[in-house]
Amino acid sequence: MAVRFLTIVYFLALSAKASAQQDMPGGKYATSETINLYRNLKKIAKTGFMFGHQDDLAYGVGWKYENGRSDIKDVTGDYPAVYGWELGHLEIDKPHNLDSVPFDRMQQLIRQGYERGGVITISWHLNNPLTGKTAWNPEPGTVASILPAGEKHDLYKSWLDKIAVFMNGLRGSGGEFIPVIFRPFHELNGSWFWWGGKNCTPDEFKKLWIFTASYLRDEKKLHHLLYAYNTDRFSSREEYLEKYPGDEWVDVIGFDIYQRNTPNEKFIGDLDKMLSTLVDIAAEKNKISALTEFGGNFSDSTWWTGTFAKGIGKHKISWVLGWRNAGRKPGGEFEAYVPYKGHVSENDFISFYEMENTFFEKDINNKKIYQKAF
Ligand code: BMA
């Protein structure tokens, strides 16, 4: 009896191992930290979601580059679990990104976040390679111009070479590569970026995506990247998948959502509906799902528990990323999405922090997410 029981346990263990072994990110030769991150991100979604913030360690409302400071930490006493960073203007050899974050400092802050066990995700508002203007210059024909045989293809490759240098510079204290969830060509169904919406065909977009991911993986030998495919608000599964480049080239699927003038009740419904579709697609394709960027009703003192947590509900997503706390910008506009000390929703954010299914650094620390037994 005992022998038979042990035999069954042995075969169960073997088959669990075999199926875990098959669950690999698209980057075929991914480093072990990257593979562990990929698998653990999926596990996390079963019990809750991690909270992330763009540029969290670089600046907040009313401060810049104070070592160890973070608006999230000022409010909760804890750091976020996910750190978002942005590479726009690396391609044009600027020493700092389009939001004035110096790239060398960014690398140090990425390392700090990683050493504390945080997850790193990077977006790229790259300039328009055809016109030399910004990412928001939706010149038709731009995507075609950078595909192989296009007039700007070599220029685009030289931009990817710079991305590779930056990514290669991301190492942990043991010399290992710091895994990065790379999120290029985001909000891909909107018309405001040159790669978005009707500014290119689905076929051109897919070719651009596959060229980019295969160039970074096979030519530049980057094996510590996971790829996030993401739209803005969408209204159907078909719309969401219109430009999906294929399972081999995508590890994470997500979308960005800003509440703007939408009333809370409607926003809860919108979020719930889109997350249902997203999570269904992720389950079908065995991908990680995430709310890759969000911004809510910032003047509502109970928005976190009263609206945001309700919209997320029980949907199985791995993380959410609040966009940057730029504060008062040079043009006079105020921009912030997560509470800072003294903000009206500070107390409600603490209640949100204390919810069982929201994970911050203390929930995922000691680099557990990069280890096998999570
Ligand atoms: C936008 C705003 C801009 C910023 C850009 C890229 O949504 O936050 O101020 O330059 O993202 O980070």
mmCIF file of C-alpha atoms and ligand atoms in Angstrom:
data_model
loop_
_atom_site.group_PDB
_atom_site.id
_atom_site.type_symbol
_atom_site.label_atom_id
_atom_site.label_comp_id
_atom_site.label_asym_id
_atom_site.label_seq_id
_atom_site.Cartn_x
_atom_site.Cartn_y
_atom_site.Cartn_z
ATOM 1 C CA MET A 1 0.000 0.000 0.000
ATOM 2 C CA ALA A 2 2.659 2.417 1.111
ATOM 3 C CA VAL A 3 4.771 1.573 -1.925
ATOM 4 C CA ARG A 4 1.874 2.131 -4.272
ATOM 5 C CA PHE A 5 1.092 5.449 -2.577
ATOM 6 C CA LEU A 6 4.696 6.558 -2.912
ATOM 7 C CA THR A 7 4.756 5.525 -6.557
ATOM 8 C CA ILE A 8 1.698 7.658 -7.240
ATOM 9 C CA VAL A 9 3.233 10.597 -5.394
ATOM 10 C CA TYR A 10 6.436 10.117 -7.394
ATOM 11 C CA PHE A 11 4.601 10.165 -10.738
ATOM 12 C CA LEU A 12 2.515 13.143 -9.713
ATOM 13 C CA ALA A 13 5.675 15.003 -8.763
ATOM 14 C CA LEU A 14 7.305 14.066 -12.061
ATOM 15 C CA SER A 15 4.372 15.247 -14.134
ATOM 16 C CA ALA A 16 4.127 18.513 -12.158
ATOM 17 C CA LYS A 17 7.807 19.036 -12.844
ATOM 18 C CA ALA A 18 7.398 18.283 -16.538
ATOM 19 C CA SER A 19 4.530 20.747 -16.941
ATOM 20 C CA ALA A 20 6.415 23.445 -14.993
ATOM 21 C CA GLN A 21 9.396 22.866 -17.241
ATOM 22 C CA GLN A 22 7.293 23.484 -20.314
ATOM 23 C CA ASP A 23 5.951 26.750 -18.981
ATOM 24 C CA MET A 24 8.638 28.975 -20.417
ATOM 25 C CA PRO A 25 8.729 32.610 -21.441
ATOM 26 C CA GLY A 26 9.044 33.433 -25.148
ATOM 27 C CA GLY A 27 12.722 34.272 -24.734
ATOM 28 C CA LYS A 28 13.907 30.712 -25.342
ATOM 29 C CA TYR A 29 17.179 30.992 -23.514
ATOM 30 C CA ALA A 30 15.822 33.063 -20.644
ATOM 31 C CA THR A 31 18.012 33.275 -17.522
ATOM 32 C CA SER A 32 16.858 31.327 -14.487
ATOM 33 C CA GLU A 33 15.806 34.518 -12.642
ATOM 34 C CA THR A 34 13.670 35.461 -15.648
ATOM 35 C CA ILE A 35 12.037 32.030 -15.840
ATOM 36 C CA ASN A 36 11.331 32.087 -12.098
ATOM 37 C CA LEU A 37 9.879 35.584 -12.344
ATOM 38 C CA TYR A 38 7.645 34.484 -15.218
ATOM 39 C CA ARG A 39 6.276 31.516 -13.321
ATOM 40 C CA ASN A 40 5.918 33.359 -10.016
ATOM 41 C CA LEU A 41 4.032 36.214 -11.643
ATOM 42 C CA LYS A 42 1.437 33.666 -12.690
ATOM 43 C CA LYS A 43 1.274 32.200 -9.199
ATOM 44 C CA ILE A 44 0.830 35.596 -7.583
ATOM 45 C CA ALA A 45 -2.341 36.273 -9.550
ATOM 46 C CA LYS A 46 -4.042 33.360 -7.810
ATOM 47 C CA THR A 47 -4.073 35.216 -4.496
ATOM 48 C CA GLY A 48 -3.806 38.915 -5.330
ATOM 49 C CA PHE A 49 -1.947 41.560 -7.283
ATOM 50 C CA MET A 50 1.231 43.581 -6.805
ATOM 51 C CA PHE A 51 1.146 47.350 -6.659
ATOM 52 C CA GLY A 52 3.513 49.276 -8.895
ATOM 53 C CA HIS A 53 4.433 52.882 -9.538
ATOM 54 C CA GLN A 54 6.213 54.653 -12.382
ATOM 55 C CA ASP A 55 9.478 56.484 -11.506
ATOM 56 C CA ASP A 56 8.730 55.811 -7.830
ATOM 57 C CA LEU A 57 12.301 56.104 -6.521
ATOM 58 C CA ALA A 58 13.319 59.061 -8.697
ATOM 59 C CA TYR A 59 10.849 61.757 -7.639
ATOM 60 C CA GLY A 60 7.418 62.435 -6.187
ATOM 61 C CA VAL A 61 5.184 65.392 -5.514
ATOM 62 C CA GLY A 62 7.443 68.165 -4.192
ATOM 63 C CA TRP A 63 10.742 66.228 -4.155
ATOM 64 C CA LYS A 64 13.415 64.821 -6.474
ATOM 65 C CA TYR A 65 16.253 62.327 -6.009
ATOM 66 C CA GLU A 66 16.246 61.929 -2.231
ATOM 67 C CA ASN A 67 17.912 58.659 -1.476
ATOM 68 C CA GLY A 68 15.449 55.963 -0.375
ATOM 69 C CA ARG A 69 12.409 58.213 -0.723
ATOM 70 C CA SER A 70 9.176 57.158 -2.402
ATOM 71 C CA ASP A 71 5.685 58.703 -2.212
ATOM 72 C CA ILE A 72 4.261 55.213 -1.590
ATOM 73 C CA LYS A 73 6.687 54.694 1.278
ATOM 74 C CA ASP A 74 5.929 58.142 2.742
ATOM 75 C CA VAL A 75 2.278 57.080 2.963
ATOM 76 C CA THR A 76 2.406 53.351 3.808
ATOM 77 C CA GLY A 77 5.893 52.820 5.259
ATOM 78 C CA ASP A 78 6.483 50.270 2.499
ATOM 79 C CA TYR A 79 7.763 50.390 -1.079
ATOM 80 C CA PRO A 80 5.788 49.273 -4.105
ATOM 81 C CA ALA A 81 6.355 45.740 -5.395
ATOM 82 C CA VAL A 82 6.713 46.842 -9.020
ATOM 83 C CA TYR A 83 8.782 49.702 -10.431
ATOM 84 C CA GLY A 84 8.040 51.237 -13.812
ATOM 85 C CA TRP A 85 10.744 53.087 -15.780
ATOM 86 C CA GLU A 86 10.853 54.754 -19.171
ATOM 87 C CA LEU A 87 13.525 54.817 -21.897
ATOM 88 C CA GLY A 88 12.256 57.527 -24.285
ATOM 89 C CA HIS A 89 15.189 59.623 -25.634
ATOM 90 C CA LEU A 90 17.779 56.920 -24.982
ATOM 91 C CA GLU A 91 17.550 56.373 -28.752
ATOM 92 C CA ILE A 92 18.699 59.938 -29.460
ATOM 93 C CA ASP A 93 21.660 59.753 -27.079
ATOM 94 C CA LYS A 94 20.252 62.114 -24.460
ATOM 95 C CA PRO A 95 21.756 61.629 -20.972
ATOM 96 C CA HIS A 96 18.251 61.688 -19.459
ATOM 97 C CA ASN A 97 14.838 60.462 -20.557
ATOM 98 C CA LEU A 98 11.932 62.558 -21.806
ATOM 99 C CA ASP A 99 10.839 63.082 -18.207
ATOM 100 C CA SER A 100 14.330 64.268 -17.157
ATOM 101 C CA VAL A 101 15.416 61.064 -15.376
ATOM 102 C CA PRO A 102 19.167 60.548 -16.008
ATOM 103 C CA PHE A 103 19.776 57.097 -17.495
ATOM 104 C CA ASP A 104 22.767 56.312 -15.275
ATOM 105 C CA ARG A 105 20.731 57.144 -12.187
ATOM 106 C CA MET A 106 17.840 55.081 -13.520
ATOM 107 C CA GLN A 107 20.111 52.056 -13.764
ATOM 108 C CA GLN A 108 21.152 52.523 -10.122
ATOM 109 C CA LEU A 109 17.547 52.901 -8.972
ATOM 110 C CA ILE A 110 16.495 49.837 -10.955
ATOM 111 C CA ARG A 111 19.226 47.895 -9.149
ATOM 112 C CA GLN A 112 18.048 49.217 -5.768
ATOM 113 C CA GLY A 113 14.466 48.156 -6.410
ATOM 114 C CA TYR A 114 15.549 44.748 -7.656
ATOM 115 C CA GLU A 115 17.869 44.147 -4.700
ATOM 116 C CA ARG A 116 14.891 44.728 -2.423
ATOM 117 C CA GLY A 117 12.957 42.100 -4.372
ATOM 118 C CA GLY A 118 10.904 44.395 -6.611
ATOM 119 C CA VAL A 119 9.824 43.716 -10.182
ATOM 120 C CA ILE A 120 11.010 45.996 -13.001
ATOM 121 C CA THR A 121 8.940 47.006 -16.022
ATOM 122 C CA ILE A 122 10.148 49.409 -18.707
ATOM 123 C CA SER A 123 8.240 51.367 -21.345
ATOM 124 C CA TRP A 124 9.674 53.266 -24.298
ATOM 125 C CA HIS A 125 8.128 56.443 -25.751
ATOM 126 C CA LEU A 126 10.606 56.409 -28.610
ATOM 127 C CA ASN A 127 10.713 59.329 -31.003
ATOM 128 C CA ASN A 128 9.309 59.010 -34.484
ATOM 129 C CA PRO A 129 12.237 57.572 -36.484
ATOM 130 C CA LEU A 130 10.863 58.840 -39.797
ATOM 131 C CA THR A 131 10.249 62.480 -38.894
ATOM 132 C CA GLY A 132 12.574 62.910 -35.917
ATOM 133 C CA LYS A 133 9.625 64.297 -33.918
ATOM 134 C CA THR A 134 8.187 62.826 -30.722
ATOM 135 C CA ALA A 135 6.382 59.510 -30.097
ATOM 136 C CA TRP A 136 3.137 61.495 -30.408
ATOM 137 C CA ASN A 137 3.795 62.342 -34.067
ATOM 138 C CA PRO A 138 1.481 59.855 -35.822
ATOM 139 C CA GLU A 139 2.944 60.138 -39.309
ATOM 140 C CA PRO A 140 1.467 57.367 -41.479
ATOM 141 C CA GLY A 141 4.125 55.092 -42.966
ATOM 142 C CA THR A 142 6.470 55.299 -39.982
ATOM 143 C CA VAL A 143 6.167 51.636 -39.027
ATOM 144 C CA ALA A 144 6.693 50.533 -42.637
ATOM 145 C CA SER A 145 9.800 52.727 -42.824
ATOM 146 C CA ILE A 146 11.586 50.835 -40.034
ATOM 147 C CA LEU A 147 10.745 47.283 -41.097
ATOM 148 C CA PRO A 148 13.494 45.350 -42.905
ATOM 149 C CA ALA A 149 13.937 46.994 -46.346
ATOM 150 C CA GLY A 150 12.419 50.243 -45.059
ATOM 151 C CA GLU A 151 14.419 53.471 -45.431
ATOM 152 C CA LYS A 152 14.800 53.876 -41.653
ATOM 153 C CA HIS A 153 15.463 50.241 -40.798
ATOM 154 C CA ASP A 154 19.149 50.738 -40.055
ATOM 155 C CA LEU A 155 18.368 53.735 -37.897
ATOM 156 C CA TYR A 156 15.834 51.677 -35.934
ATOM 157 C CA LYS A 157 18.361 48.878 -35.475
ATOM 158 C CA SER A 158 20.849 51.389 -34.106
ATOM 159 C CA TRP A 159 18.190 52.470 -31.598
ATOM 160 C CA LEU A 160 17.667 48.865 -30.512
ATOM 161 C CA ASP A 161 21.442 48.543 -30.092
ATOM 162 C CA LYS A 162 21.255 51.353 -27.520
ATOM 163 C CA ILE A 163 18.377 49.627 -25.743
ATOM 164 C CA ALA A 164 20.525 46.488 -25.604
ATOM 165 C CA VAL A 165 23.445 48.386 -24.046
ATOM 166 C CA PHE A 166 21.138 49.780 -21.360
ATOM 167 C CA MET A 167 19.553 46.394 -20.638
ATOM 168 C CA ASN A 168 22.953 44.706 -20.521
ATOM 169 C CA GLY A 169 24.004 47.190 -17.866
ATOM 170 C CA LEU A 170 21.302 45.971 -15.486
ATOM 171 C CA ARG A 171 23.022 43.534 -13.139
ATOM 172 C CA GLY A 172 22.354 42.427 -9.604
ATOM 173 C CA SER A 173 24.971 42.194 -6.872
ATOM 174 C CA GLY A 174 25.929 38.687 -7.991
ATOM 175 C CA GLY A 175 26.522 39.852 -11.570
ATOM 176 C CA GLU A 176 23.240 38.270 -12.742
ATOM 177 C CA PHE A 177 21.027 40.119 -15.198
ATOM 178 C CA ILE A 178 18.066 41.896 -13.648
ATOM 179 C CA PRO A 179 14.920 40.594 -15.359
ATOM 180 C CA VAL A 180 12.882 43.301 -17.082
ATOM 181 C CA ILE A 181 9.310 43.257 -18.333
ATOM 182 C CA PHE A 182 9.753 45.283 -21.507
ATOM 183 C CA ARG A 183 6.617 47.060 -22.699
ATOM 184 C CA PRO A 184 7.341 48.680 -26.065
ATOM 185 C CA PHE A 185 4.657 50.059 -28.431
ATOM 186 C CA HIS A 186 2.129 50.432 -25.652
ATOM 187 C CA GLU A 187 -1.477 51.629 -25.988
ATOM 188 C CA LEU A 188 -1.265 50.064 -29.416
ATOM 189 C CA ASN A 189 -4.933 50.517 -30.338
ATOM 190 C CA GLY A 190 -4.907 54.288 -29.730
ATOM 191 C CA SER A 191 -4.150 56.734 -32.528
ATOM 192 C CA TRP A 192 -1.851 59.102 -30.585
ATOM 193 C CA PHE A 193 1.464 57.268 -31.043
ATOM 194 C CA TRP A 194 3.087 56.660 -34.436
ATOM 195 C CA TRP A 195 2.841 52.873 -33.913
ATOM 196 C CA GLY A 196 -0.798 53.005 -32.748
ATOM 197 C CA GLY A 197 -4.279 52.466 -34.157
ATOM 198 C CA LYS A 198 -4.764 53.194 -37.848
ATOM 199 C CA ASN A 199 -1.245 54.612 -38.188
ATOM 200 C CA CYS A 200 -0.117 51.135 -39.258
ATOM 201 C CA THR A 201 -1.762 47.900 -40.393
ATOM 202 C CA PRO A 202 -2.027 44.840 -38.119
ATOM 203 C CA ASP A 203 0.467 43.092 -40.363
ATOM 204 C CA GLU A 204 3.012 45.929 -40.089
ATOM 205 C CA PHE A 205 2.595 46.071 -36.327
ATOM 206 C CA LYS A 206 3.100 42.316 -35.935
ATOM 207 C CA LYS A 207 6.200 42.449 -38.136
ATOM 208 C CA LEU A 208 7.606 45.322 -36.105
ATOM 209 C CA TRP A 209 6.978 43.465 -32.844
ATOM 210 C CA ILE A 210 8.513 40.210 -34.045
ATOM 211 C CA PHE A 211 11.497 41.961 -35.587
ATOM 212 C CA THR A 212 12.132 43.874 -32.346
ATOM 213 C CA ALA A 213 11.816 40.885 -30.010
ATOM 214 C CA SER A 214 13.824 38.557 -32.230
ATOM 215 C CA TYR A 215 16.565 41.153 -32.826
ATOM 216 C CA LEU A 216 16.968 41.723 -29.079
ATOM 217 C CA ARG A 217 16.855 38.012 -28.317
ATOM 218 C CA ASP A 218 18.802 36.472 -31.190
ATOM 219 C CA GLU A 219 21.173 39.223 -32.349
ATOM 220 C CA LYS A 220 21.752 41.105 -29.104
ATOM 221 C CA LYS A 221 21.436 37.955 -26.948
ATOM 222 C CA LEU A 222 19.235 39.545 -24.318
ATOM 223 C CA HIS A 223 17.771 36.714 -22.291
ATOM 224 C CA HIS A 224 16.447 38.632 -19.324
ATOM 225 C CA LEU A 225 13.470 40.301 -20.965
ATOM 226 C CA LEU A 226 9.808 39.379 -20.797
ATOM 227 C CA TYR A 227 7.561 41.105 -23.348
ATOM 228 C CA ALA A 228 4.322 42.870 -22.478
ATOM 229 C CA TYR A 229 1.715 43.476 -25.203
ATOM 230 C CA ASN A 230 -0.701 46.207 -24.240
ATOM 231 C CA THR A 231 -3.603 48.247 -25.525
ATOM 232 C CA ASP A 232 -5.461 51.227 -24.155
ATOM 233 C CA ARG A 233 -9.220 50.879 -23.331
ATOM 234 C CA PHE A 234 -10.797 48.344 -25.708
ATOM 235 C CA SER A 235 -14.318 47.146 -26.363
ATOM 236 C CA SER A 236 -13.955 43.555 -27.568
ATOM 237 C CA ARG A 237 -11.723 40.539 -27.636
ATOM 238 C CA GLU A 238 -11.304 41.027 -31.404
ATOM 239 C CA GLU A 239 -10.137 44.591 -30.928
ATOM 240 C CA TYR A 240 -7.742 43.498 -28.198
ATOM 241 C CA LEU A 241 -6.160 40.784 -30.333
ATOM 242 C CA GLU A 242 -6.169 42.590 -33.675
ATOM 243 C CA LYS A 243 -2.417 43.168 -33.627
ATOM 244 C CA TYR A 244 -1.337 40.330 -31.355
ATOM 245 C CA PRO A 245 1.943 39.040 -32.805
ATOM 246 C CA GLY A 246 1.641 35.431 -31.576
ATOM 247 C CA ASP A 247 2.214 33.484 -28.381
ATOM 248 C CA GLU A 248 5.920 32.973 -28.976
ATOM 249 C CA TRP A 249 6.531 36.717 -28.789
ATOM 250 C CA VAL A 250 4.450 37.758 -25.819
ATOM 251 C CA ASP A 251 4.725 36.901 -22.110
ATOM 252 C CA VAL A 252 2.384 39.426 -20.526
ATOM 253 C CA ILE A 253 -0.879 40.860 -21.801
ATOM 254 C CA GLY A 254 -2.313 44.027 -20.349
ATOM 255 C CA PHE A 255 -4.034 47.329 -20.975
ATOM 256 C CA ASP A 256 -3.786 50.943 -19.808
ATOM 257 C CA ILE A 257 -6.756 52.803 -18.412
ATOM 258 C CA TYR A 258 -7.277 56.377 -17.207
ATOM 259 C CA GLN A 259 -10.527 57.356 -15.564
ATOM 260 C CA ARG A 260 -10.454 61.017 -16.623
ATOM 261 C CA ASN A 261 -14.067 62.269 -16.493
ATOM 262 C CA THR A 262 -15.747 58.865 -16.229
ATOM 263 C CA PRO A 263 -18.014 58.620 -13.139
ATOM 264 C CA ASN A 264 -16.855 56.044 -10.558
ATOM 265 C CA GLU A 265 -19.693 53.565 -11.160
ATOM 266 C CA LYS A 266 -19.075 53.535 -14.890
ATOM 267 C CA PHE A 267 -15.323 53.216 -14.348
ATOM 268 C CA ILE A 268 -15.853 50.178 -12.082
ATOM 269 C CA GLY A 269 -17.989 48.578 -14.810
ATOM 270 C CA ASP A 270 -15.487 49.394 -17.575
ATOM 271 C CA LEU A 271 -12.567 48.013 -15.600
ATOM 272 C CA ASP A 272 -14.476 44.882 -14.647
ATOM 273 C CA LYS A 273 -15.504 44.201 -18.247
ATOM 274 C CA MET A 274 -12.039 44.721 -19.736
ATOM 275 C CA LEU A 275 -10.371 42.673 -17.022
ATOM 276 C CA SER A 276 -12.810 39.791 -17.661
ATOM 277 C CA THR A 277 -11.844 39.727 -21.323
ATOM 278 C CA LEU A 278 -8.145 40.124 -20.549
ATOM 279 C CA VAL A 279 -8.070 37.370 -17.949
ATOM 280 C CA ASP A 280 -9.999 35.006 -20.252
ATOM 281 C CA ILE A 281 -7.472 35.570 -23.031
ATOM 282 C CA ALA A 282 -4.563 35.144 -20.599
ATOM 283 C CA ALA A 283 -5.992 31.831 -19.327
ATOM 284 C CA GLU A 284 -6.486 30.561 -22.861
ATOM 285 C CA LYS A 285 -3.009 31.530 -23.961
ATOM 286 C CA ASN A 286 -1.325 30.729 -20.656
ATOM 287 C CA LYS A 287 0.018 34.306 -20.306
ATOM 288 C CA ILE A 288 0.499 36.689 -17.403
ATOM 289 C CA SER A 289 -2.079 39.473 -17.191
ATOM 290 C CA ALA A 290 -1.603 42.961 -15.746
ATOM 291 C CA LEU A 291 -3.079 46.438 -15.578
ATOM 292 C CA THR A 292 0.005 47.941 -17.168
ATOM 293 C CA GLU A 293 -0.861 51.615 -16.439
ATOM 294 C CA PHE A 294 -3.701 53.363 -14.671
ATOM 295 C CA GLY A 295 -4.830 56.718 -13.375
ATOM 296 C CA GLY A 296 -8.007 57.294 -11.356
ATOM 297 C CA ASN A 297 -10.157 60.054 -9.920
ATOM 298 C CA PHE A 298 -7.452 61.724 -7.865
ATOM 299 C CA SER A 299 -9.690 64.124 -5.951
ATOM 300 C CA ASP A 300 -11.860 61.317 -4.528
ATOM 301 C CA SER A 301 -10.796 60.563 -0.939
ATOM 302 C CA THR A 302 -12.106 56.952 -1.005
ATOM 303 C CA TRP A 303 -11.203 56.043 -4.571
ATOM 304 C CA TRP A 304 -8.816 53.188 -3.706
ATOM 305 C CA THR A 305 -11.204 50.994 -1.746
ATOM 306 C CA GLY A 306 -14.437 52.502 -3.087
ATOM 307 C CA THR A 307 -13.700 52.378 -6.804
ATOM 308 C CA PHE A 308 -10.376 50.859 -7.828
ATOM 309 C CA ALA A 309 -10.499 47.740 -5.612
ATOM 310 C CA LYS A 310 -14.098 47.182 -6.696
ATOM 311 C CA GLY A 311 -13.218 47.351 -10.387
ATOM 312 C CA ILE A 312 -10.401 44.865 -9.938
ATOM 313 C CA GLY A 313 -12.615 42.624 -7.818
ATOM 314 C CA LYS A 314 -11.505 39.014 -8.008
ATOM 315 C CA HIS A 315 -9.926 39.218 -11.433
ATOM 316 C CA LYS A 316 -6.669 37.325 -11.550
ATOM 317 C CA ILE A 317 -4.038 39.862 -12.572
ATOM 318 C CA SER A 318 -0.413 39.953 -11.462
ATOM 319 C CA TRP A 319 0.106 43.692 -11.002
ATOM 320 C CA VAL A 320 -1.208 47.203 -11.493
ATOM 321 C CA LEU A 321 1.027 50.197 -12.263
ATOM 322 C CA GLY A 322 0.063 53.722 -11.219
ATOM 323 C CA TRP A 323 1.571 56.313 -13.550
ATOM 324 C CA ARG A 324 4.094 58.895 -12.449
ATOM 325 C CA ASN A 325 3.825 61.486 -9.659
ATOM 326 C CA ALA A 326 5.324 64.284 -11.715
ATOM 327 C CA GLY A 327 3.738 66.961 -9.506
ATOM 328 C CA ARG A 328 3.676 70.473 -10.974
ATOM 329 C CA LYS A 329 5.195 70.225 -14.468
ATOM 330 C CA PRO A 330 7.196 73.006 -16.143
ATOM 331 C CA GLY A 331 4.139 73.955 -18.243
ATOM 332 C CA GLY A 332 2.027 74.410 -15.081
ATOM 333 C CA GLU A 333 -0.012 71.182 -15.359
ATOM 334 C CA PHE A 334 -0.234 69.020 -12.216
ATOM 335 C CA GLU A 335 0.206 65.281 -12.752
ATOM 336 C CA ALA A 336 0.090 62.538 -10.065
ATOM 337 C CA TYR A 337 -1.713 59.228 -9.694
ATOM 338 C CA VAL A 338 -0.746 57.710 -6.348
ATOM 339 C CA PRO A 339 -1.162 59.406 -2.952
ATOM 340 C CA TYR A 340 1.657 61.363 -1.353
ATOM 341 C CA LYS A 341 1.931 62.617 2.222
ATOM 342 C CA GLY A 342 -0.990 64.948 2.825
ATOM 343 C CA HIS A 343 -3.058 63.849 -0.183
ATOM 344 C CA VAL A 344 -6.841 63.485 0.310
ATOM 345 C CA SER A 345 -6.832 59.742 -0.337
ATOM 346 C CA GLU A 346 -3.882 58.983 1.954
ATOM 347 C CA ASN A 347 -5.942 57.153 4.606
ATOM 348 C CA ASP A 348 -7.946 55.227 2.076
ATOM 349 C CA PHE A 349 -4.726 54.165 0.376
ATOM 350 C CA ILE A 350 -3.524 52.767 3.709
ATOM 351 C CA SER A 351 -6.747 50.715 3.915
ATOM 352 C CA PHE A 352 -6.095 49.543 0.351
ATOM 353 C CA TYR A 353 -2.504 48.700 1.325
ATOM 354 C CA GLU A 354 -3.814 46.613 4.215
ATOM 355 C CA MET A 355 -6.177 44.555 2.071
ATOM 356 C CA GLU A 356 -5.188 40.902 1.867
ATOM 357 C CA ASN A 357 -4.950 40.779 -1.887
ATOM 358 C CA THR A 358 -2.738 43.844 -2.445
ATOM 359 C CA PHE A 359 0.992 43.126 -2.428
ATOM 360 C CA PHE A 360 3.725 45.656 -1.740
ATOM 361 C CA GLU A 361 7.438 45.122 -1.154
ATOM 362 C CA LYS A 362 7.095 43.539 2.290
ATOM 363 C CA ASP A 363 4.857 40.857 0.768
ATOM 364 C CA ILE A 364 7.350 39.839 -1.899
ATOM 365 C CA ASN A 365 10.756 40.796 -0.467
ATOM 366 C CA ASN A 366 14.090 38.959 -0.301
ATOM 367 C CA LYS A 367 14.056 38.396 -4.052
ATOM 368 C CA LYS A 368 11.609 35.538 -3.536
ATOM 369 C CA ILE A 369 10.014 36.230 -6.859
ATOM 370 C CA TYR A 370 13.303 35.437 -8.613
ATOM 371 C CA GLN A 371 13.686 32.107 -6.847
ATOM 372 C CA LYS A 372 12.283 28.727 -7.671
ATOM 373 C CA ALA A 373 10.256 27.964 -4.569
ATOM 374 C CA PHE A 374 8.045 30.996 -4.313
HETATM 375 C C1 BMA B 1 2.648 60.811 -20.158
HETATM 376 C C2 BMA B 1 2.846 61.977 -19.222
HETATM 377 C C3 BMA B 1 3.984 62.791 -19.751
HETATM 378 C C4 BMA B 1 5.221 61.898 -19.937
HETATM 379 C C5 BMA B 1 4.901 60.641 -20.726
HETATM 380 C C6 BMA B 1 6.068 59.668 -20.817
HETATM 381 O O1 BMA B 1 1.525 60.083 -19.853
HETATM 382 O O2 BMA B 1 3.165 61.517 -17.925
HETATM 383 O O3 BMA B 1 4.270 63.843 -18.866
HETATM 384 O O4 BMA B 1 6.237 62.607 -20.590
HETATM 385 O O5 BMA B 1 3.805 59.994 -20.151
HETATM 386 O O6 BMA B 1 6.466 59.194 -19.573
#
